Coordinates of C-alpha atoms in Angstrom, one line a residue:
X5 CA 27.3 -5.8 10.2
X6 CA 23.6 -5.7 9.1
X7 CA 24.0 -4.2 4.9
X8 CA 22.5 -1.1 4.0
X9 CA 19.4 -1.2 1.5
X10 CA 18.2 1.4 -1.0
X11 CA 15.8 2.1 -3.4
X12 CA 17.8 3.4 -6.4
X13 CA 15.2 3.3 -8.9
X14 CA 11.4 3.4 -9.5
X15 CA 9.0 2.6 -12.7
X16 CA 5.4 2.9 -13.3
X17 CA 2.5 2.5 -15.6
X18 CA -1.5 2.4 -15.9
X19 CA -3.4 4.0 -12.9
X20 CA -6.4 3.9 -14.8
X21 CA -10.2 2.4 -14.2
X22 CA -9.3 0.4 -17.3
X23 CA -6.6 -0.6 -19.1
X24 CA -8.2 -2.3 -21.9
X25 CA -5.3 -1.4 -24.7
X26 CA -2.7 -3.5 -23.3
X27 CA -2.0 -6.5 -21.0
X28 CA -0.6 -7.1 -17.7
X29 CA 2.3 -8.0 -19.4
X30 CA 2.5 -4.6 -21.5
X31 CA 1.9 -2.4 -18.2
X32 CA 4.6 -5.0 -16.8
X33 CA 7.5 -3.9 -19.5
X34 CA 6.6 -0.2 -19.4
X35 CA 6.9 0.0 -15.3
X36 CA 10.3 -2.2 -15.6
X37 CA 11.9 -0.1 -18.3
X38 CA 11.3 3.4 -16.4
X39 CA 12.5 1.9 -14.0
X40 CA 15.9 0.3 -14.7
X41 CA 16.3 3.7 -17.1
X42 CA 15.6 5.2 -13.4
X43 CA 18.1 3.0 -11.9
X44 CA 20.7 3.4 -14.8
X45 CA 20.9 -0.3 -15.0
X46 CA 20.4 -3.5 -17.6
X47 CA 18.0 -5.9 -16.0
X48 CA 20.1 -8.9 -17.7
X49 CA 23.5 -7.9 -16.4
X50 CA 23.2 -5.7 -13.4
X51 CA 19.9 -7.7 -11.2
X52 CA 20.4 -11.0 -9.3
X53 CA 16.8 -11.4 -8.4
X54 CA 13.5 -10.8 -9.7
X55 CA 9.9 -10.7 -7.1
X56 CA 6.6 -10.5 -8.5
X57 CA 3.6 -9.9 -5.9
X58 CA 0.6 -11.4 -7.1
X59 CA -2.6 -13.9 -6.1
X60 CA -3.2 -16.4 -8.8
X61 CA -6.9 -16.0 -7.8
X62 CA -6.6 -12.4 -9.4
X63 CA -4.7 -13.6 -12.6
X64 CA -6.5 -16.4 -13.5
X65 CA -4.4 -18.8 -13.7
X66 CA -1.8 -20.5 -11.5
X67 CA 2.3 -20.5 -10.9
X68 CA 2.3 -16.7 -11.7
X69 CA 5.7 -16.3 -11.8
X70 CA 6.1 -18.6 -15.1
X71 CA 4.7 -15.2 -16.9
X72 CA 7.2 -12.6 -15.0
X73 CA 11.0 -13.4 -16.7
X74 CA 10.4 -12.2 -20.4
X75 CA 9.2 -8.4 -19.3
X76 CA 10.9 -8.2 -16.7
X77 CA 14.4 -9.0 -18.2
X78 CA 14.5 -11.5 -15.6
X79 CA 14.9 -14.7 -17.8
X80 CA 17.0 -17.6 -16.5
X81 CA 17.1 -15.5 -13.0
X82 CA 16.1 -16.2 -10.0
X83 CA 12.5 -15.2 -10.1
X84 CA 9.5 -16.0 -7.0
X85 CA 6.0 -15.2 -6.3
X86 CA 4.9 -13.2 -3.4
X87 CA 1.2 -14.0 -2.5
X88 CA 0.8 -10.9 -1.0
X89 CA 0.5 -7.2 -1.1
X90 CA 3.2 -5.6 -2.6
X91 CA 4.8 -4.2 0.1
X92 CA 6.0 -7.8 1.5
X93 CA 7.6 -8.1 -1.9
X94 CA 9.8 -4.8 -0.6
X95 CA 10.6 -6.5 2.7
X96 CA 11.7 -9.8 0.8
X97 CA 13.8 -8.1 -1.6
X98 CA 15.6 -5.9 1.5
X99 CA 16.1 -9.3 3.1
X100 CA 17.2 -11.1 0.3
X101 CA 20.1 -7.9 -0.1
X102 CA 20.8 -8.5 3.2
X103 CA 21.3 -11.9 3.2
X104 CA 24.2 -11.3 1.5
X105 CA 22.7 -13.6 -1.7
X106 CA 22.0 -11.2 -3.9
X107 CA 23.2 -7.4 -4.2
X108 CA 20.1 -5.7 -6.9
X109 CA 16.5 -7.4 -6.4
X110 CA 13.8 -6.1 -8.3
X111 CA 9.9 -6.4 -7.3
X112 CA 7.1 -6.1 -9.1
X113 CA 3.4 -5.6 -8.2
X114 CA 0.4 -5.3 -10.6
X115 CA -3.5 -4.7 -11.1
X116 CA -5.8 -5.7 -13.8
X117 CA -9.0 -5.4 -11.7
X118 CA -10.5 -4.4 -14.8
X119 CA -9.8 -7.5 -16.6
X120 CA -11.6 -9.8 -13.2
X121 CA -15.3 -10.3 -14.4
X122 CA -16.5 -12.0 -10.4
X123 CA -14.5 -9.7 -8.4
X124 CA -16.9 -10.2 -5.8
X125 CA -17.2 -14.0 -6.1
X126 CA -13.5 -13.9 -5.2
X127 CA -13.8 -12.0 -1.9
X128 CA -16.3 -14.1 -1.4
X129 CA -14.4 -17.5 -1.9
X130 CA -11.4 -16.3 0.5
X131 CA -13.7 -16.2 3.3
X132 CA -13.7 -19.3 6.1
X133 CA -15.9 -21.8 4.1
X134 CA -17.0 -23.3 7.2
X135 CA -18.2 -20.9 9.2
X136 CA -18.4 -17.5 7.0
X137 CA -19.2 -18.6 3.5
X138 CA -22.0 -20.0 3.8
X139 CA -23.5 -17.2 5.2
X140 CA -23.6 -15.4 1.6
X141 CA -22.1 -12.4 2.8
X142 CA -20.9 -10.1 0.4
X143 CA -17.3 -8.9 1.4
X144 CA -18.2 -5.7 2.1
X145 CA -20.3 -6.5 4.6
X146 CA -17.3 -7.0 7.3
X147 CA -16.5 -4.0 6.4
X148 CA -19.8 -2.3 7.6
X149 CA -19.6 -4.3 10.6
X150 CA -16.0 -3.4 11.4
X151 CA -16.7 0.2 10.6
X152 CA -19.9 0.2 13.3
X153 CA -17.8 -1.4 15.9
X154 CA -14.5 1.3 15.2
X155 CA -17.2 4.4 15.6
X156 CA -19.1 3.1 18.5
X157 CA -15.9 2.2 20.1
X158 CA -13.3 5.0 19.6
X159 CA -16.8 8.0 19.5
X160 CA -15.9 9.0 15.8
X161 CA -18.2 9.8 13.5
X162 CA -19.8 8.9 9.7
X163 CA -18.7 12.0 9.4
X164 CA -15.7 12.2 10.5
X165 CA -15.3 9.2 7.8
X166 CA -16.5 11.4 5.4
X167 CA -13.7 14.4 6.0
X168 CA -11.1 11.3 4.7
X169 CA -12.8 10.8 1.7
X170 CA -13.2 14.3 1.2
X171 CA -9.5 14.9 2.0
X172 CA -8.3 12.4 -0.1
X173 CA -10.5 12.9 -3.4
X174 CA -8.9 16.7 -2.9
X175 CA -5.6 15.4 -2.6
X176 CA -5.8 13.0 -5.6
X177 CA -7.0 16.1 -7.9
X178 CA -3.1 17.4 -7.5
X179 CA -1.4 14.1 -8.4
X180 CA -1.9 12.9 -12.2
X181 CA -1.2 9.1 -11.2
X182 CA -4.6 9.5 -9.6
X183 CA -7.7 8.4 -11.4
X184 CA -10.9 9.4 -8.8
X185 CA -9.6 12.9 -7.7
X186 CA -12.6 14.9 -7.3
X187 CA -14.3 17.9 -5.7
X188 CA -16.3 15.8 -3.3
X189 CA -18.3 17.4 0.2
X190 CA -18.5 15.7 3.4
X191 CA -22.1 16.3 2.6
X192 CA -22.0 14.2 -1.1
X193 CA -20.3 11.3 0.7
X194 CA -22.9 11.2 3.3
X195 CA -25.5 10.9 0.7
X196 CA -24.0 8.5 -1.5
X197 CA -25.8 4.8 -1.8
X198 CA -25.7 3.0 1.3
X199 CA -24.1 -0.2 1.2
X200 CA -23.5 -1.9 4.5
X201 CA -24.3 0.1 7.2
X202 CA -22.6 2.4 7.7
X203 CA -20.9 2.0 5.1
X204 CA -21.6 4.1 2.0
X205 CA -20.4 3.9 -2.1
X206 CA -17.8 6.7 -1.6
X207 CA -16.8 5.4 1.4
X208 CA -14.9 2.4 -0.9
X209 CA -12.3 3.1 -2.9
X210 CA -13.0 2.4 -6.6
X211 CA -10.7 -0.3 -8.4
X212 CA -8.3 0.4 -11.0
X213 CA -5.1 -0.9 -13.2
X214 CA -1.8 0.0 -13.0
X215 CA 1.8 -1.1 -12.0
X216 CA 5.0 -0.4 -9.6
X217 CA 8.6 -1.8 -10.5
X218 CA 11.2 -1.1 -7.9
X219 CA 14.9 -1.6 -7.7
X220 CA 16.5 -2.5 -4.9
X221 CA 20.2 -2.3 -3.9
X222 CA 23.3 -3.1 -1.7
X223 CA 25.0 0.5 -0.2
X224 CA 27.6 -0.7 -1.7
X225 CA 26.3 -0.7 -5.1
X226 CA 23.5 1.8 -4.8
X227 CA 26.0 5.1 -4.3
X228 CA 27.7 4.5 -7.4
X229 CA 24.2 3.9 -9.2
X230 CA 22.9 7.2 -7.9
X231 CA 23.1 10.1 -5.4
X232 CA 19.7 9.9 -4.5
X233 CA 19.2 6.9 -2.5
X234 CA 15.9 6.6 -0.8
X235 CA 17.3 3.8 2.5
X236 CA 15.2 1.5 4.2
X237 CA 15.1 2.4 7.6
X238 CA 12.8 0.4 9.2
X239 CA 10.4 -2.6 8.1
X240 CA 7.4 -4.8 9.6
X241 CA 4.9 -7.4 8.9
X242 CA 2.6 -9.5 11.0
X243 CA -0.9 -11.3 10.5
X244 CA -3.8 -11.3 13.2
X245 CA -6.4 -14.1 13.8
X246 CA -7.2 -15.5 9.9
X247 CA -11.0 -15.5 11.3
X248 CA -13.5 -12.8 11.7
X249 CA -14.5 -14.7 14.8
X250 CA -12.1 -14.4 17.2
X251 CA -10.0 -11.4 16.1
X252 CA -9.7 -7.6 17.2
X253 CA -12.7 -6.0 15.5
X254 CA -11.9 -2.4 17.4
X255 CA -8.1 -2.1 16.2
X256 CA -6.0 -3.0 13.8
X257 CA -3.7 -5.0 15.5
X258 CA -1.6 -6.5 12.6
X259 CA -0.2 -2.3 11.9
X260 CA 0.4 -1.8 15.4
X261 CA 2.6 -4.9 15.5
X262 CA 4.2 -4.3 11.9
X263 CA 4.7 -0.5 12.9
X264 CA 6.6 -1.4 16.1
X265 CA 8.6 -3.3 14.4
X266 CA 9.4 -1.2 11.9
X267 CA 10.3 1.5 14.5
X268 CA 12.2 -0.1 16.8
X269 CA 14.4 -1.1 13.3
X270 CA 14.5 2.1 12.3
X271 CA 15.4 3.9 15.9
X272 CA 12.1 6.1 15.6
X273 CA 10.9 6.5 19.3
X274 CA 8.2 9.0 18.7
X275 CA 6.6 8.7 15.0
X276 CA 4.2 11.6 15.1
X277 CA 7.5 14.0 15.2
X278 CA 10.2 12.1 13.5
X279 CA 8.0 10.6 10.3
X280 CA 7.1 13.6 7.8
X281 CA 4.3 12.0 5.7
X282 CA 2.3 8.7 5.9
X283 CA 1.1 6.6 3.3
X284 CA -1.3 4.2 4.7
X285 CA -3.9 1.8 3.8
X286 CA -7.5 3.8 3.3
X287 CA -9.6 1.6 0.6
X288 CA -12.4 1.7 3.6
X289 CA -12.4 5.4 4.6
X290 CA -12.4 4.7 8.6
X291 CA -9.2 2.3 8.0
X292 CA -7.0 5.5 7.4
X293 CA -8.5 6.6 10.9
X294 CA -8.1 2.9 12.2
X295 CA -3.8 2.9 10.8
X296 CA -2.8 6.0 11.7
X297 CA -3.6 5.4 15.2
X298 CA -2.6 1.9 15.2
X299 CA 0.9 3.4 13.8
X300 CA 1.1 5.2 17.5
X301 CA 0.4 8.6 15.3
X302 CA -1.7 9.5 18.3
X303 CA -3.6 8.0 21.0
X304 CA -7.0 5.1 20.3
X305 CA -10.3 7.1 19.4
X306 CA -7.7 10.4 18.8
X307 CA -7.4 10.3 14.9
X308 CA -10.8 12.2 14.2
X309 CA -9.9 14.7 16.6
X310 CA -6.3 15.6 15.0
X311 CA -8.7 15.4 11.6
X312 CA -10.8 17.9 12.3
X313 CA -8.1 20.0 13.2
X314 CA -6.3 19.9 10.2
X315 CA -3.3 17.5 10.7
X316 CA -3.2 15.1 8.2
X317 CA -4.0 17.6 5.3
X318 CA -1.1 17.9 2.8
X319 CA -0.1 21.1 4.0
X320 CA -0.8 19.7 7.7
X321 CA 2.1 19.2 10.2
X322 CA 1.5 15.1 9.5
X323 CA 0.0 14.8 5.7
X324 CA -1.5 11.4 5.5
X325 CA -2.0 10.1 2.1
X326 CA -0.9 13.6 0.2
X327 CA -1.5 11.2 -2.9
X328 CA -5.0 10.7 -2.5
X329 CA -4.6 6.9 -1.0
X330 CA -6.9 4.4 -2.2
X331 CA -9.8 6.7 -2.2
X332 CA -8.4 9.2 -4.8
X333 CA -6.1 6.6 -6.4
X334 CA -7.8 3.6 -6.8
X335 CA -8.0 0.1 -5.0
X336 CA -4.6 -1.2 -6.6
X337 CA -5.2 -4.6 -5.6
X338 CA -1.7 -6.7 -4.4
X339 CA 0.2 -3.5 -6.3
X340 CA -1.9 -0.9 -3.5
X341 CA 1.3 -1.0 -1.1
X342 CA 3.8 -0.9 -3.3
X343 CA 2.2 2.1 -4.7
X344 CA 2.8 3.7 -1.1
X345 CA 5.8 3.1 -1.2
X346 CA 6.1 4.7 -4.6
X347 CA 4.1 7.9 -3.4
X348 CA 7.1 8.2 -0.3
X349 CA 9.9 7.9 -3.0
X350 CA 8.7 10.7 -5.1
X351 CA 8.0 12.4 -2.2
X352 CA 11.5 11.8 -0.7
X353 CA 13.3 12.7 -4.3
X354 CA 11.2 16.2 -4.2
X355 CA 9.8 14.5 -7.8
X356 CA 5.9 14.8 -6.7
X357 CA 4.8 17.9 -7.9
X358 CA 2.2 19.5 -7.1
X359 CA 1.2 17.7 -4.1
X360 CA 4.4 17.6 -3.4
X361 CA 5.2 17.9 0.9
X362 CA 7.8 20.0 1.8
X363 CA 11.0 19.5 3.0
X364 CA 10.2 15.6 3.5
X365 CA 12.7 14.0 4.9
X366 CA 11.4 10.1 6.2
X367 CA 8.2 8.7 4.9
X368 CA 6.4 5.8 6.2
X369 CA 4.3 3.1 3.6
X370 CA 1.8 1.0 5.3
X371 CA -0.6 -1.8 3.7
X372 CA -3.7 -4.1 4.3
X373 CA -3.6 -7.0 2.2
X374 CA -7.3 -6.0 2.6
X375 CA -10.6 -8.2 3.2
X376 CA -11.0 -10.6 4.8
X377 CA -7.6 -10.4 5.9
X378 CA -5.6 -9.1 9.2
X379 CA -2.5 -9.1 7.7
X380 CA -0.1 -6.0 7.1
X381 CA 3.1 -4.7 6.4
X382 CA 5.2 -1.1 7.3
X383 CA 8.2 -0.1 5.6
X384 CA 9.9 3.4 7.1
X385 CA 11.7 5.4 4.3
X386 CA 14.4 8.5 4.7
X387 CA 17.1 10.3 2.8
X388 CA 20.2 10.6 3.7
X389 CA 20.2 11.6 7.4
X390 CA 20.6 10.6 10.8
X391 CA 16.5 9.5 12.2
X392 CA 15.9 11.5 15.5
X393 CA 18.4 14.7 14.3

């Protein structure tokens, strides 16, 4: 029989522009000790695993994981790097659980964009350097491109772009983790500085620091460490086409794979009714449109309409990033989905305050590991309850 996996405990520190009084490792410790006071646990006696999520091009340096164990508590454990988003850190640490290695893993994800002087020299270098690279593209222009192609295709507007940013900037305002809430109009985002057709400034969400520390546990051992588990339900990953070239510039076929996934795990045969919020992937504001309707929310092309009418507000019947996402958050880097999955916790523990949805039951956490990427993961969250009742 397939074990049970739970979150039983979650840490957290930073979400900040800048960061400039400590060090990755200082925002490391603070996350990690919330977070096994959370858990009610010593990271030295009670965890058999230890996962960082981290890109040594963002760190500087290589073999990240050589500068996890000592604020972690994971020295002389089994520690490993995950060179992706955070959110495949979660899906490593629920499989290493139920493997039946290991009964507590704890993951780790992380920004310091403020401490990256060539930020975009680096999206720059993880482009194809045969056939995009030497174009001297800045990043953002696939974005642009992709963004023209989505609204042509699926009839959505710039506006309609605009309404997400304006959403989420409104949401962000409620939730103090949240460093670019603001009042912003449809109207302000359409005027802000064009950057790649039709892509505009406040159309991109802003970087910023901070970290997540999760615990993770065996059923088992997670109902006598608390009586709020949050379960895993459902996970998924998968990676489109590596090249701009040949892959899917309409859809984002990498979430409707991961989602399916997910879902058929989890037993969830209509999302739009059984899931109560979504946190998805929005640092380009058309990519919350493109998710949601690559997570079989609602039909290809439907996601403005459902917009417009109010749906994914926080007090909508589907709120879709109630934290502010990316937009109102910041651009988290390889910590963004793991920061998700954070948002559904709280949400799921009633600990979210004021942007806090009611009566949330399951939550679903989806990431991008963002340009120029087609990679992504889905993790389905719920409380203690049967999915479908």
């Amino acid at each position: 029989m397939e074990r049970r996996v739970a979150i039983v405990g979650v840490g957290y520190s930073g979400f900040a522009p800048q960061t400039a009084d400590v060090s990755y490792k200082e925002l490391m410790f603070e996350a990690a000790t919330r977070a096994y006071e959370d858990a009610g646990i010593d990271p030295r006696r009670d965890v058999n695993s230890f996962i960082t999520c981290a890109e040594d091009y963002w760190e500087g340096f290589s073999i990240f994981d050589e500068f996890v164990p000592d604020q972690l508590g994971a020295v002389l454990k089994p520690t490993c790097t995950v060179s992706a988003d955070g959110l495949y850190g979660l899906v490593n640490a629920v499989m290493q659980i139920q493997s039946g290695l290991f009964d507590v893993v704890v993951v780790e994800a992380h920004s310091k964009a403020s401490d990256i002087l060539t930020y975009d020299d680096l999206l720059r270098f993880a482009m194809d350097p045969i056939y995009t690279r030497p174009l001297g593209w800045h990043a953002y222009a696939l974005a642009g491109l992709e963004m023209a192609r989505y609204l042509y295709d699926t009839g959505a507007l710039e506006e309609h772009c605009a309404m997400v940013v304006e959403k989420n900037k409104a949401n962000a305002l409620l939730n103090p983790l949240a460093s670019y809430g603001a009042k912003v109009s449809m109207d302000d985002v359409m005027a802000s500085r064009p950057l790649f057709s039709p892509l505009k400034e406040l159309d991109v969400a802003p970087l910023a620091d901070g970290c997540v520390v999760m615990v993770l546990a065996a059923e088992e051992v997670a109902r006598r460490l608390t009586d709020m588990p949050i379960w895993v339900l459902g996970m998924g990953w998968a990676s489109e086409s590596i090249s701009p070239e040949i892959r899917d510039w309409c859809r984002a076929i990498y979430a409707e794979l991961a989602s399916q996934m997910a879902y058929d795990m989890a037993g969830i045969t209509s999302p739009a009714k059984e899931v109560d919020l979504l946190e998805v992937d929005d640092r380009f504001s058309y990519k919350e449109l493109q998710h949601v309707e690559a997570l079989g929310i609602c039909a290809y092309g439907e996601a403005c309409r459902l917009l417009e009418e109010g749906i994914f507000d926080r007090d909508g019947d589907l709120p879709v990033n109630p934290s502010g996402g990316s937009l109102g958050v910041g651009n988290l880097l390889e910590a963004s989905g793991l920061f998700r999955a954070l948002e559904v916790v709280l949400q799921l523990r009633g600990e979210a305050g004021r942007h806090q949805v009611p009566d949330a039951e399951v939550g679903l956490a989806q990431c991008w590991r963002g340009l120029p990427t087609a990679s992504g993961a889905v993790i389905i969250l719920g409380v203690e309850r049967e999915v479908g009742a």
